[in-house]
Coordinates of C-alpha atoms and ligand atoms in Angstrom, one line a residue:
X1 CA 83.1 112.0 110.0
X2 CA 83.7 112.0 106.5
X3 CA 81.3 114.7 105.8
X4 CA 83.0 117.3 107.9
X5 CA 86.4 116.6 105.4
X6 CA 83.7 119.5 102.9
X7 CA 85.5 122.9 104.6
X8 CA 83.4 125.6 103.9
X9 CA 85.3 129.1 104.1
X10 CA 84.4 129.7 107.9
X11 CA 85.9 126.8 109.1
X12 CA 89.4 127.8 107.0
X13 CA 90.2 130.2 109.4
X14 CA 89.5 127.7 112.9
X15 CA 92.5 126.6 114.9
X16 CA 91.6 123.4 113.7
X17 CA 92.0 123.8 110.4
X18 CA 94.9 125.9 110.7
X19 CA 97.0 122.9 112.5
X20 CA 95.5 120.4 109.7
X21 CA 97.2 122.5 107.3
X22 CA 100.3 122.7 109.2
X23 CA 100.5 119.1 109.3
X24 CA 98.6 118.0 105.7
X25 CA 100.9 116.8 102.9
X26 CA 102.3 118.8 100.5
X27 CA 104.9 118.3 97.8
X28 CA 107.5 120.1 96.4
X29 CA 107.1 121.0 92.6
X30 CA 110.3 122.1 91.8
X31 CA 111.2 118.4 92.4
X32 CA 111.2 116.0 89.1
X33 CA 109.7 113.0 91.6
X34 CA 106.9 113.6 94.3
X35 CA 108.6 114.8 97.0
X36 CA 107.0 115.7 100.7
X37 CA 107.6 119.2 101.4
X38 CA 109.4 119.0 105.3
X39 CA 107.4 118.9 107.8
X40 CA 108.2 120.6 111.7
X41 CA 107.1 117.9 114.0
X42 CA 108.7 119.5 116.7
X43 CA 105.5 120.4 118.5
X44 CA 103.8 116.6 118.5
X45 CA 103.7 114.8 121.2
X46 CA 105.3 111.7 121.1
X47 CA 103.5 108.8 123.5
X48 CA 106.3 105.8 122.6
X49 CA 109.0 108.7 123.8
X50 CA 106.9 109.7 126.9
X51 CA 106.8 105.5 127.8
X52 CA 110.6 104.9 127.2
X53 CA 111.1 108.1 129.9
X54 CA 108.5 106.6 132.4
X55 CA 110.2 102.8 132.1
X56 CA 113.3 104.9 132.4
X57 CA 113.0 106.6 135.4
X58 CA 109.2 106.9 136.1
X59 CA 108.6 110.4 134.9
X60 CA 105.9 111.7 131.9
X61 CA 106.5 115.3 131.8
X62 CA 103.8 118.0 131.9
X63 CA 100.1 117.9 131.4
X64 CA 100.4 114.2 131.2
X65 CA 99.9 111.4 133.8
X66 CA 99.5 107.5 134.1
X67 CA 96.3 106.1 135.0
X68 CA 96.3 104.3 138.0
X69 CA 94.6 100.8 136.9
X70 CA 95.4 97.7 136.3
X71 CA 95.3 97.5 133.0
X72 CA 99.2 95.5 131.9
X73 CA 100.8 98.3 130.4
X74 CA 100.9 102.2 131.0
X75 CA 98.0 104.2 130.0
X76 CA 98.7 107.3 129.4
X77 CA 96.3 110.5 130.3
X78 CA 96.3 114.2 128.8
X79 CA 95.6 116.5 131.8
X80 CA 94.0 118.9 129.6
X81 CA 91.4 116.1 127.9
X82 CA 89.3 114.2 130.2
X83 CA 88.1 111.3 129.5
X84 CA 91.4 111.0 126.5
X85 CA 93.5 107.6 127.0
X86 CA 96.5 106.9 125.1
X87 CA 98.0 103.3 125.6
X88 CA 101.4 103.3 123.3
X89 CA 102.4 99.9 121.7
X90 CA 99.2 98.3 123.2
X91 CA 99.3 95.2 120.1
X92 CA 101.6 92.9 119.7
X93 CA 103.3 92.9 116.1
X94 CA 101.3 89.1 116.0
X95 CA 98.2 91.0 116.9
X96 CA 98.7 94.0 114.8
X97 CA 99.5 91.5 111.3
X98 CA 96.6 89.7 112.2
X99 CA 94.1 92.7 112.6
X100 CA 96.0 94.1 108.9
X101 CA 94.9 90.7 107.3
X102 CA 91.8 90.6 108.6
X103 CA 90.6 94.2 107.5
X104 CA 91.8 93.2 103.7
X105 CA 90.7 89.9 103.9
X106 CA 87.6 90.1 105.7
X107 CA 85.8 92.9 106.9
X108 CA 85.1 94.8 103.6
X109 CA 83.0 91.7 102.7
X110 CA 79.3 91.9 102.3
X111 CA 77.6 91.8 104.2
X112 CA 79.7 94.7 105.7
X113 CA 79.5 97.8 103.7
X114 CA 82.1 99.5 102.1
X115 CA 82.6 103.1 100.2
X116 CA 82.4 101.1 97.1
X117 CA 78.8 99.9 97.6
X118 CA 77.1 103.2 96.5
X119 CA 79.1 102.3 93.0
X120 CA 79.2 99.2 92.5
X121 CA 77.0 97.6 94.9
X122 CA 78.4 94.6 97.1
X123 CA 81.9 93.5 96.1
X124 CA 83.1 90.1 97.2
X125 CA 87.0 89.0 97.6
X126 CA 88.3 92.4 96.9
X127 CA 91.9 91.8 98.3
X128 CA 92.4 88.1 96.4
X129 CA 90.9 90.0 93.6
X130 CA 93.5 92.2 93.7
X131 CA 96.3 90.1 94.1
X132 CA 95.0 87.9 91.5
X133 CA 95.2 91.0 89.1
X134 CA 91.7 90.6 88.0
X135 CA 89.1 93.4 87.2
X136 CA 85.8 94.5 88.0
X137 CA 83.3 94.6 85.1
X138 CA 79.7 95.0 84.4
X139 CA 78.3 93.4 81.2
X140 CA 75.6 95.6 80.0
X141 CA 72.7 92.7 80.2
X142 CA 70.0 93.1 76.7
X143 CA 66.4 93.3 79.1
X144 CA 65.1 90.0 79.2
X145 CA 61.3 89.3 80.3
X146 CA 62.7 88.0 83.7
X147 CA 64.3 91.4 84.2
X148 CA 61.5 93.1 83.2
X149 CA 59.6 91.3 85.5
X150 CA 61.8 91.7 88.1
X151 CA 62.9 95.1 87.2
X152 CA 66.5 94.1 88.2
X153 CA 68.8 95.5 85.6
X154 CA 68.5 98.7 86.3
X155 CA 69.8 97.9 89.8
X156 CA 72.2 95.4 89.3
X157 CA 74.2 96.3 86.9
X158 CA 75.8 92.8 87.5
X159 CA 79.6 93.9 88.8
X160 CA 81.7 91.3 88.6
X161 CA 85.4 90.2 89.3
X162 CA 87.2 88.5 86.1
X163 CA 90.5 87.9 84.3
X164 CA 92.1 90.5 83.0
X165 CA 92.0 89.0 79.7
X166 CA 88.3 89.3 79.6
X167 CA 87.9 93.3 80.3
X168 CA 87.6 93.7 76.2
X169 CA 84.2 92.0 76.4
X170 CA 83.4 94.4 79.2
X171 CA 81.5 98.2 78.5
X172 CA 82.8 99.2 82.2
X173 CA 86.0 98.2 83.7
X174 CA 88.1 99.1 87.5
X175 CA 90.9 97.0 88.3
X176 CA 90.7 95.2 91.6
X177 CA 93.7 97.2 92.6
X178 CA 92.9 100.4 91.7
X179 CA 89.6 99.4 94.1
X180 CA 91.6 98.3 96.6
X181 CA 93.5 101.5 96.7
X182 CA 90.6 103.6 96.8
X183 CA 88.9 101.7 99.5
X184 CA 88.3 104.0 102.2
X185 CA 86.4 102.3 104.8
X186 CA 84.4 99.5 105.5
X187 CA 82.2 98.9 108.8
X188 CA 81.2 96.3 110.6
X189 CA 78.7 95.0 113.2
X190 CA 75.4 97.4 113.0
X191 CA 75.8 99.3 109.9
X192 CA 76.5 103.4 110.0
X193 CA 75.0 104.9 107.3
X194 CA 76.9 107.9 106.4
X195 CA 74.5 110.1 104.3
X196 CA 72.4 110.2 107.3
X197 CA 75.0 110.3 110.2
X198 CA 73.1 107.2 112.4
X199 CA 73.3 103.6 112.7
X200 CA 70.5 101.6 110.3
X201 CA 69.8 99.1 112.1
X202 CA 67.6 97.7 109.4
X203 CA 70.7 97.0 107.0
X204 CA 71.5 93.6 106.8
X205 CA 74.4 93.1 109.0
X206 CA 77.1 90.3 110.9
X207 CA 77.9 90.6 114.3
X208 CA 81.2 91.9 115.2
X209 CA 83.7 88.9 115.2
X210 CA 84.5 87.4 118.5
X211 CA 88.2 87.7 118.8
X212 CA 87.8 91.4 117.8
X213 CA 85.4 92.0 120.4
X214 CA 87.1 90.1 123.4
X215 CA 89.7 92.3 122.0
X216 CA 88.2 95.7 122.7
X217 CA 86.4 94.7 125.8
X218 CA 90.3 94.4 127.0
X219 CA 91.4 97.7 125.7
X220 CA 88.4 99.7 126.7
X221 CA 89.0 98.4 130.5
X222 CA 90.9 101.7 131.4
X223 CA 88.2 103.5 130.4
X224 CA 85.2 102.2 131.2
X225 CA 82.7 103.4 134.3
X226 CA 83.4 101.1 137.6
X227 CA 81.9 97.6 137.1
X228 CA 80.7 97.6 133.3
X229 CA 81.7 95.8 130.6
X230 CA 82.2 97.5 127.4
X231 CA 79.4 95.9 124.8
X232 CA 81.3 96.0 121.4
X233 CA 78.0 96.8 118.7
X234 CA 79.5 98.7 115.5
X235 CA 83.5 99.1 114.0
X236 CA 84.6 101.6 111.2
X237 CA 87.7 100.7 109.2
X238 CA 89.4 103.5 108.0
X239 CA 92.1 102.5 105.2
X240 CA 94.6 105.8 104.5
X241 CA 96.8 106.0 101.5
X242 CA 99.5 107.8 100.5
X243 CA 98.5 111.5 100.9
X244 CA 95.1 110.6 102.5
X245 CA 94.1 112.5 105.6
X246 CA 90.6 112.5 107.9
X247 CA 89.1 115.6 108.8
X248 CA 88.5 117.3 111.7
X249 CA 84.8 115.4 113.0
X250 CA 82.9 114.1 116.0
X251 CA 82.2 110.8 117.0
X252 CA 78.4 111.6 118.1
X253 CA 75.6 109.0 116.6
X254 CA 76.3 106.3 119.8
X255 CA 74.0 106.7 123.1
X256 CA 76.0 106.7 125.8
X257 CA 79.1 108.7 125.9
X258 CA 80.1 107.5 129.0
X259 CA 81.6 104.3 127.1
X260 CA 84.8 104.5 125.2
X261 CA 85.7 104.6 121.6
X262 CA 88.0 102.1 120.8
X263 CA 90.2 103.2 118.1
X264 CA 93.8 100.9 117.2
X265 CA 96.4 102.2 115.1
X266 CA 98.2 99.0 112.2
X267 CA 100.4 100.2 109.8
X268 CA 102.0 103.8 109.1
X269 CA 102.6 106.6 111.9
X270 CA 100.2 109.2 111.4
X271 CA 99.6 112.7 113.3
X272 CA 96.5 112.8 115.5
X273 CA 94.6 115.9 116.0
X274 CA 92.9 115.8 119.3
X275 CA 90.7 119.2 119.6
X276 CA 88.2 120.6 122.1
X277 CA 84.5 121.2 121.9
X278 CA 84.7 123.5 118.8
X279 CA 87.4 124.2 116.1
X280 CA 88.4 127.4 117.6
X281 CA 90.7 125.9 120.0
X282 CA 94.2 124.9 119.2
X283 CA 94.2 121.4 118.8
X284 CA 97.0 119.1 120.6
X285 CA 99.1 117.1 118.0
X286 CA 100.6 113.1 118.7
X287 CA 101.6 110.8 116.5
X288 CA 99.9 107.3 115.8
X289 CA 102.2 104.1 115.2
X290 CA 101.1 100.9 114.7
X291 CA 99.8 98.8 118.0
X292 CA 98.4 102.0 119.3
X293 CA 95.2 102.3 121.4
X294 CA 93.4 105.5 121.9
X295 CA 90.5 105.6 124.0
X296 CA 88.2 108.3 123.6
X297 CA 85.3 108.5 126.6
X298 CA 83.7 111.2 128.6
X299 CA 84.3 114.8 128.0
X300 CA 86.4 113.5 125.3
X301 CA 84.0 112.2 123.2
X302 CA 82.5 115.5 122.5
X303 CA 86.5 117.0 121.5
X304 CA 86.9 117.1 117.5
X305 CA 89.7 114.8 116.3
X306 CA 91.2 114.2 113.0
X307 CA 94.0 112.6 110.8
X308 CA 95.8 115.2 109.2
X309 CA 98.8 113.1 107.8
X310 CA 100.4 109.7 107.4
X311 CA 104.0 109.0 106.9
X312 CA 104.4 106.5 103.8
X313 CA 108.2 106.9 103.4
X314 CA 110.7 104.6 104.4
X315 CA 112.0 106.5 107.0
X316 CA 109.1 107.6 108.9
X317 CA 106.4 105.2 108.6
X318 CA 108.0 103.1 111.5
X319 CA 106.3 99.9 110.2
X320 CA 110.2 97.8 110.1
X321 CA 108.3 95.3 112.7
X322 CA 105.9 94.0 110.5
X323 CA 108.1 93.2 107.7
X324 CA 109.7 90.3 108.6
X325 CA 106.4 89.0 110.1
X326 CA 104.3 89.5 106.5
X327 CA 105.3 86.1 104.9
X328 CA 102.3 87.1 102.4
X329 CA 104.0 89.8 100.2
X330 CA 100.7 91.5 99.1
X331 CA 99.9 92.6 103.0
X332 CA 103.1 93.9 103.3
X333 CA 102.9 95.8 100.2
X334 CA 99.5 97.3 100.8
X335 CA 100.5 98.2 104.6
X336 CA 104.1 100.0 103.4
X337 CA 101.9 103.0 102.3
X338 CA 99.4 102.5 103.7
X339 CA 97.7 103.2 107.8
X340 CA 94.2 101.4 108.9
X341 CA 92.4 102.5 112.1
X342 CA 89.6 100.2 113.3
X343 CA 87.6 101.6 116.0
X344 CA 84.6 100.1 117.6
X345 CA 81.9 101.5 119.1
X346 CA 78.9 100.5 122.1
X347 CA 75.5 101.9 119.9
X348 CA 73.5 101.6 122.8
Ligands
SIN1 C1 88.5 108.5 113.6 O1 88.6 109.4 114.3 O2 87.4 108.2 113.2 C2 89.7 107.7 113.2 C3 90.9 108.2 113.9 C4 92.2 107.5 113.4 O3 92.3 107.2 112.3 O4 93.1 107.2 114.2

């Protein structure tokens, strides 16, 4: 996961990393503004192209098939990556806004974790925070004898949200926004702790909210061994913004690989990189739009995968659906330039 975005010099040279830099961002400096440098996108494979042909006329082209199931749209197969499902357009715009709101609104609250929490420690109402334009400050505390006796100051430095006006009074200040745009996942259900690549099950946690589990158990059909039920346990939230990417990684702490991941797309096209067993082989390149599903299962789970780019512009980040279904500006304006993925896991 986020560990293997460190590239050490080896890894430069791996097919992997080659296609990550064909695909990564960069700008053009002789430009006065930021401006993309052109990417060739010739080579991706596009799945909502691939589903217009099939509805057309029945046909997918080579080295991909349909899965025969009954699942109530078109699943999609790579003939090369067992165990790989792609299901284009698989939310509904109502279903994708509702998934945006809810990983703003609620799933980077405590107790779900958050890459702010090794900062700042738990951060409540980040998003309304935001909007609210309010900022996060700690008030260096004098020791009193209750802290002493509790030996609390030194760990909670006592983050809090407040008006703007009062950041003077504050030694440290971060705007909620600037938060807000840094935050780079959050997870939910049993907590992954990242420093040691596992699950801690001893971290306080919330189980995974219903409507979001019924919701992958639905998905994950396709892809699940004949007769089981896919047992939703853990979800990361990836939030990408302009110019983030995710590096080349495997999905390997959960038990049973037999069991999908879940992983749904909201929000601005991206490039998927969908690899093999190591970074020596040439990964295959697709693109990501919002209301995607990708299930990842099998032989699959063990191929590295990665987020090389996201399209914030305009013109490419084919989000024009959602915005006449946002009638709350400030989740239209995050998801313009911004991507989330939320994928959820079965631990055990
Ligand atoms: C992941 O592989 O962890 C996320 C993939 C995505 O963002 O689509």
């Amino acid at each position: 996961m986020y560990e293997s975005d460190v590239i050490n010099e080896e890894s430069e040279r791996t097919a992997f990393r080659k296609a990550e830099k064909k695909y990564k961002i960069y700008y053009d400096n002789t430009k006065k503004k930021k401006v993309p440098k052109p990417v060739d996108t010739s080579e991706v494979v596009d799945f909502s192209s691939i589903l217009d042909k099939y509805n057309c006329n029945g046909e997918v082209g080579e080295g991909v098939s349909v899965l025969k199931c009954d699942f109530d749209r078109p699943v999609f197969c790579l003939d090369s990556r067992p165990g790989f499902y792609f299901i284009p357009g698989a939310l509904s715009v109502e279903e994708q806004c509702h998934w945006i709101r809810e990983s703003l609104l609620s799933f980077p609250q405590p107790p779900n974790r958050t890459n702010h929490n090794a900062m700042y420690g738990p951060i409540e109402d980040l998003f309304i925070s935001a909007e609210e334009g309010k900022v996060l400050v700690s008030e260096e505390r004098p020791l009193d004898r209750v802290d002493l006796e509790t030996i609390v100051s030194k760990s909670d430095p006592g983050w809090k949200f407040v008006e703007e006006s009062n950041r003077k009074n504050a030694c440290n200040s971060v705007s909620a926004s600037v938060l807000l745009r840094k935050l780079r996942w959050s997870t939910l259900g049993l907590q992954f702790d990242w420093s040691k690549r596992n699950y801690n099950v001893s971290l306080p946690h919330k189980k995974i909210p219903d409507a979001l589990c019924q919701l992958a158990k639905r998905m994950a059909g396709p892809a699940m061994p004949c007769g089981e039920e896919f047992q939703p346990e853990a979800a990361i939230v990836n939030y990408f913004g302009i110019g983030d990417m995710l590096g080349g990684h495997l999905d390997d702490m959960e038990k049973d690989w037999s069991k999908p991941i879940v992983s749904m797309s909201l929000g601005c096209k991206a490039i998927f990189l969908l690899g093999e067993k190591s970074r020596e082989h040439l990964p295959i390149a697709m693109f990501l739009r919002s209301g995607d599903v990708v299930l990842m299962a099998g032989e699959a789970r063990e191929c590295f995968h990665g987020v090389p780019r996201i399209f914030t512009d305009a013109e490419n980040a084919e989000i024009s659906h959602l915005e006449s279904q946002f009638s709350d500006l400030p989740y239209l304006d995050y998801i313009r330039t911004s991507r989330i993925n939320i994928n959820i896991r079965q631990v055990y």
